[in-house]
C-alpha atoms as a printed R data frame, in Angstrom:
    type eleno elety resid chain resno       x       y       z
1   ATOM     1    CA   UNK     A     1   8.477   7.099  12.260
2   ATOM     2    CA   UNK     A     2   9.155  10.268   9.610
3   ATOM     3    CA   UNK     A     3   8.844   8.683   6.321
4   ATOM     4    CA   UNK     A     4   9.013  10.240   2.828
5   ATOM     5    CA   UNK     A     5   8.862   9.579  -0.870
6   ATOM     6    CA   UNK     A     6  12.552   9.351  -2.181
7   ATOM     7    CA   UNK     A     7  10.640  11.050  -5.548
8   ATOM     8    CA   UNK     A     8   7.269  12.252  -6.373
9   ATOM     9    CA   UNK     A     9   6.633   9.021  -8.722
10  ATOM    10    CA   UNK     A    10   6.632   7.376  -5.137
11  ATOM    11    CA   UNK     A    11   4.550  10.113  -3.072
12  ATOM    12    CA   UNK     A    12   1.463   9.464  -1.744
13  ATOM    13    CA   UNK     A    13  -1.112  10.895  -4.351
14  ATOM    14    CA   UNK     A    14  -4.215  13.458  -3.684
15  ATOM    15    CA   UNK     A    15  -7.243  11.213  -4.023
16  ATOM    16    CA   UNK     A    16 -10.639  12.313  -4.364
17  ATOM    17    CA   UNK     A    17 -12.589  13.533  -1.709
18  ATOM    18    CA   UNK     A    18 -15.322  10.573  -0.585
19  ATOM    19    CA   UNK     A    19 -18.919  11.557  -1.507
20  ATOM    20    CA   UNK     A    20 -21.733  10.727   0.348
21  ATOM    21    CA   UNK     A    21 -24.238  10.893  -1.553
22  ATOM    22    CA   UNK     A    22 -22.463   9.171  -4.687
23  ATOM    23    CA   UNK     A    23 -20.466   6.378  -2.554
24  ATOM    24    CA   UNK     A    24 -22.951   5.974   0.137
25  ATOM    25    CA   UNK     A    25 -22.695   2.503   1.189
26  ATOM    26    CA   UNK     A    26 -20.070   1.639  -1.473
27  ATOM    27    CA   UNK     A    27 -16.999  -0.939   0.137
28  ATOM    28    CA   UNK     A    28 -14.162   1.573   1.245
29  ATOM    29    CA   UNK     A    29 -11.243  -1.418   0.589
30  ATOM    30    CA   UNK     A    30  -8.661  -3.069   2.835
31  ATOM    31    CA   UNK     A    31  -5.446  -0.476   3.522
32  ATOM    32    CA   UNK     A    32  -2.102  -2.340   3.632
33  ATOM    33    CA   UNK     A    33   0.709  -1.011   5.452
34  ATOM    34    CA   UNK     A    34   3.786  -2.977   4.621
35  ATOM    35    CA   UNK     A    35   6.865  -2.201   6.922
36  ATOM    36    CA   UNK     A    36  10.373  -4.107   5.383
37  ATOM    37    CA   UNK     A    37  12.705  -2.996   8.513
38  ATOM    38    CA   UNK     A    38  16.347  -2.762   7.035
39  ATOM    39    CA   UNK     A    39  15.627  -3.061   3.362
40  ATOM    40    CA   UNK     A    40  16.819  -1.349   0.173
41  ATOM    41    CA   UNK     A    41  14.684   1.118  -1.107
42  ATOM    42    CA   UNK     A    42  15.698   0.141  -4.585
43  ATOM    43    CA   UNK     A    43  15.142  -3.757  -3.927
44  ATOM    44    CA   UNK     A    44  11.502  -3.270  -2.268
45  ATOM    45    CA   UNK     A    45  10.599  -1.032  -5.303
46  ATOM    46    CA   UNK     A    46  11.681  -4.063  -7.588
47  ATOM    47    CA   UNK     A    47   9.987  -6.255  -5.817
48  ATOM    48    CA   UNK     A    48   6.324  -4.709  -5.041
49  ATOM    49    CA   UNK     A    49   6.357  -4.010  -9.386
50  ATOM    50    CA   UNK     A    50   5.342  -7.377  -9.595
51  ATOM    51    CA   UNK     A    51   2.147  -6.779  -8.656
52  ATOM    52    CA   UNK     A    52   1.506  -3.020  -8.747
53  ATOM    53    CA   UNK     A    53  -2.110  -2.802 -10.328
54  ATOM    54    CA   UNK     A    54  -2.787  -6.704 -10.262
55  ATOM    55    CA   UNK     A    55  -6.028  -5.442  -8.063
56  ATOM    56    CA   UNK     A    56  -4.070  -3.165  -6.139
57  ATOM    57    CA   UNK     A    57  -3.812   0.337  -6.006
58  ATOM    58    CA   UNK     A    58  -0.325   1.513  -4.520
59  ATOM    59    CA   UNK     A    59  -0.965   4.559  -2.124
60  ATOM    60    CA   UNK     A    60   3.043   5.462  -1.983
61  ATOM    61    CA   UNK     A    61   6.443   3.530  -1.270
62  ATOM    62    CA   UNK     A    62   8.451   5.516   1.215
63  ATOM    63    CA   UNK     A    63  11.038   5.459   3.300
64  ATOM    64    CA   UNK     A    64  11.592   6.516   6.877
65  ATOM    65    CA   UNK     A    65  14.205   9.179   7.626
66  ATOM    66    CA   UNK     A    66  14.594   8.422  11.507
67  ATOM    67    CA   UNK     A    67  15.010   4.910  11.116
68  ATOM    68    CA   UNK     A    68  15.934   2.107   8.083
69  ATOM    69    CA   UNK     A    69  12.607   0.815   6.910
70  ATOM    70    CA   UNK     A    70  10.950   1.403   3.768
71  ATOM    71    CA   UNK     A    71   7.115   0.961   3.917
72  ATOM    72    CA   UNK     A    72   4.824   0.574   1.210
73  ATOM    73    CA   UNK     A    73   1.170   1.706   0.960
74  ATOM    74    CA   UNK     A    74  -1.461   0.220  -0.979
75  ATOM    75    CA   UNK     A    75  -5.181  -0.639  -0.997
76  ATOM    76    CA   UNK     A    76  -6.924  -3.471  -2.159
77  ATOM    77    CA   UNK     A    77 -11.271  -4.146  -3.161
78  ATOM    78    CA   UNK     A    78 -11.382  -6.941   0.099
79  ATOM    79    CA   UNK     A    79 -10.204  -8.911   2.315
80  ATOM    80    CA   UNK     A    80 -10.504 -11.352  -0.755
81  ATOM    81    CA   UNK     A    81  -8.212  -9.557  -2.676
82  ATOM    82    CA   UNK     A    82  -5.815  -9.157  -0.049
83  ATOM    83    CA   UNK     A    83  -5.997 -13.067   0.515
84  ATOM    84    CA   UNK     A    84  -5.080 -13.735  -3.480
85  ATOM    85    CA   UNK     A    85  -2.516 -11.077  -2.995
86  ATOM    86    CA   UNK     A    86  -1.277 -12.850   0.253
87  ATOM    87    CA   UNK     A    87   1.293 -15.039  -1.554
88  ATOM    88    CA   UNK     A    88   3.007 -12.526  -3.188
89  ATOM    89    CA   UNK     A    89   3.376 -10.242  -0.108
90  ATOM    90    CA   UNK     A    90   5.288 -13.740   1.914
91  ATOM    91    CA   UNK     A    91   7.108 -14.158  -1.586
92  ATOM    92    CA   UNK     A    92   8.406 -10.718  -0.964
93  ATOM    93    CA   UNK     A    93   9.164 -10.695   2.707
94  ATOM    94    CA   UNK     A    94  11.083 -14.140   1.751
95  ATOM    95    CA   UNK     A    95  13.413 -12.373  -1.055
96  ATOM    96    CA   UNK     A    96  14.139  -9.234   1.026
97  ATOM    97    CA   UNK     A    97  15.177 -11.373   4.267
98  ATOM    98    CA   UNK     A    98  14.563  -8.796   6.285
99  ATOM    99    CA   UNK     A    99  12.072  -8.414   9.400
100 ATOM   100    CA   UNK     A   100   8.509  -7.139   7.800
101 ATOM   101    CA   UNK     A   101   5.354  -6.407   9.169
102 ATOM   102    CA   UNK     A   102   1.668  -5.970   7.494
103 ATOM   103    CA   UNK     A   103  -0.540  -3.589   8.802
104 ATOM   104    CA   UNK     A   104  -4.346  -3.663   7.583
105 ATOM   105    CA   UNK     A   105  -6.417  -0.633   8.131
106 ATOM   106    CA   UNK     A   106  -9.894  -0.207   7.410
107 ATOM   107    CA   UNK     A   107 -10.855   3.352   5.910
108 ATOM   108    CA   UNK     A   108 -13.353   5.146   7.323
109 ATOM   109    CA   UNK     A   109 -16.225   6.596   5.396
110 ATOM   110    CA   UNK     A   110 -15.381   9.880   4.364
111 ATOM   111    CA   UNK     A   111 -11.259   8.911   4.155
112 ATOM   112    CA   UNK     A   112  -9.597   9.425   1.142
113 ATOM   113    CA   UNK     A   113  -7.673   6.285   1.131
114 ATOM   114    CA   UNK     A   114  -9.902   4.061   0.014
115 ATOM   115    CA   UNK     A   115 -10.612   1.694  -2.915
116 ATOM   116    CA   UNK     A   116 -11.832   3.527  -5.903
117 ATOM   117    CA   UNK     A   117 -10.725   1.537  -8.943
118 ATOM   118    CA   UNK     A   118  -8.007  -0.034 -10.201
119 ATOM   119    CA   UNK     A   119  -6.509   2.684 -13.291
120 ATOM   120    CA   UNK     A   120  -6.706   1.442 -16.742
């Protein structure tokens, strides 16, 4: 799949560089991968504002240019957050009607795409 941001407010951003010696055991976050296969860009963006920085960092909402799915990025502190944030993620699948899938990735230690805060 060939996906890109429709705009750079939707690109995935340059994050820091993981440092070992500063972040040396520190928890590295659950990745979400959110595939909505035959969804509007527009209507998924709508949607996933609800709870954009509700403990969750968004990573990037794209949208693939070989096929019609829009998939949305985002990382969360745990597997606890991702459970409170579970709801939300069904409520959305629900209002889209549209075949979705969740992907959760864990980063690895040095990976950029990890949990480092939620922006204030």
């Amino acid at each position: 799949m060939l996906l890109q941001a429709p705009n750079h407010m939707h690109a995935l951003p340059l994050l820091p560089p993981a440092d070992p010696l500063r972040e040396p055991r520190c928890k590295r976050g659950v990745v979400l991968v959110h595939l909505f296969h035959g969804a509007c860009f527009e209507r998924v963006d709508e949607l996933v504002d609800r709870y954009r920085g509700v403990g969750v960092v968004e990573a990037g909402l794209l949208e693939a240019v070989d096929t019609d799915c829009v998939v949305w990025i985002a990382i969360v502190q745990d597997m606890q957050a991702l459970a409170a944030l579970h709801p939300a993620l069904r409520a959305t699948e629900a209002a889209l009607d549209t075949h979705a899938e969740l992907l959760l990735l864990e980063p690895c230690a040095m990976s950029r795409m990890r949990w480092i805060g939620v922006k204030q």
